[in-house]
Amino acid sequence: MAESPAEAAPLRHLPSPGEPPTLLLRPPFYCSPTPAGGLARGEQLRPLLAALRHAGGHGEWHLFDGSWQLILQLPASGQRPEAILQAIVRQLALPVAPLPPPPESIAIRHLMAQLPERLGTSAHQEGWLAALIGGSAEDAQWVARQLSRLTVPVNPPMPAPATCRGGVERLAYPRGDTALLVFLPLPEGAPLAALRVLAQFCEPPFFQRLRVEQQIGLCGELPLSARCRSRWAADGAPVPGTPSRRTPPLL
């Protein structure tokens, strides 16, 4: 373990006065564990997160925008649960045996969960992206020293941005239902306002064709937040889902 801040892991610190120190850890973009691997990691961390809660903190391992991430909030009392954090870091370095995820009951949700991974084109990158929100500079130095126990890089250099994967991809769904997810990424440098204008322009004809003319079972306008390159956002993407219509007529 590193003994000085200069030897500690590179940790980004985002001061937030009055907020208890909260550590955010997530894999590099498009390098998240599979659903089965993420569930297994959660089971592995469960007793340690319970110990953190018992010490006055809070911990959660969950999916966010299609990527698994770990949130560790240290006790507001200022106590530093060193043994617990070290045990969590050691667990993150261990392999896990994947657990079968429960089947998704709604086809469109299955597609939404797959979208971030399907868009990526970069090779897998080992490491963790880490940031501390709140807390003092001393808290950040202490957390950075604990993270030096990780066996993979912390905040590794990001590869050059790659374009989003395009085209039409068909995924098998075990329940036999049919759903269609249309994703329209913004061109490089285009503002979010441009996408919102595009969504407002496309919404009426989408609704007319899918809900009125074809009378599919479900049709909605779903806000979507995820990442393409390092950041992307879509707002107002039309999402049809129906058990009785094939994809080509919907397109």
PDB file of C-alpha atoms in Angstrom, residues 26-35 37-38 66-69 117 124-125:
ATOM      1  CA  ARG A  26     -16.937   2.338 -12.194  1.00  0.00           C
ATOM      2  CA  PRO A  27     -15.160   0.465 -14.998  1.00  0.00           C
ATOM      3  CA  PRO A  28     -13.960   2.413 -18.048  1.00  0.00           C
ATOM      4  CA  PHE A  29     -16.664   3.160 -20.582  1.00  0.00           C
ATOM      5  CA  TYR A  30     -17.864   0.091 -22.529  1.00  0.00           C
ATOM      6  CA  CYS A  31     -15.833  -2.188 -20.213  1.00  0.00           C
ATOM      7  CA  SER A  32     -18.500  -2.944 -17.637  1.00  0.00           C
ATOM      8  CA  PRO A  33     -19.011  -6.521 -16.416  1.00  0.00           C
ATOM      9  CA  THR A  34     -21.744  -8.561 -18.021  1.00  0.00           C
ATOM     10  CA  PRO A  35     -25.088  -8.709 -16.194  1.00  0.00           C
ATOM     11  CA  GLY A  37     -20.696 -10.850 -13.696  1.00  0.00           C
ATOM     12  CA  GLY A  38     -22.183  -7.723 -12.171  1.00  0.00           C
ATOM     13  CA  GLY A  66     -25.896   0.311 -18.608  1.00  0.00           C
ATOM     14  CA  SER A  67     -22.670   0.235 -16.569  1.00  0.00           C
ATOM     15  CA  TRP A  68     -22.075  -1.262 -13.138  1.00  0.00           C
ATOM     16  CA  GLN A  69     -20.807   1.206 -10.569  1.00  0.00           C
ATOM     17  CA  GLU A 117     -22.454  -2.171 -24.809  1.00  0.00           C
ATOM     18  CA  HIS A 124     -11.691  -3.825 -23.457  1.00  0.00           C
ATOM     19  CA  GLN A 125      -9.682  -1.724 -21.003  1.00  0.00           C
TER      20      GLN A 125
END
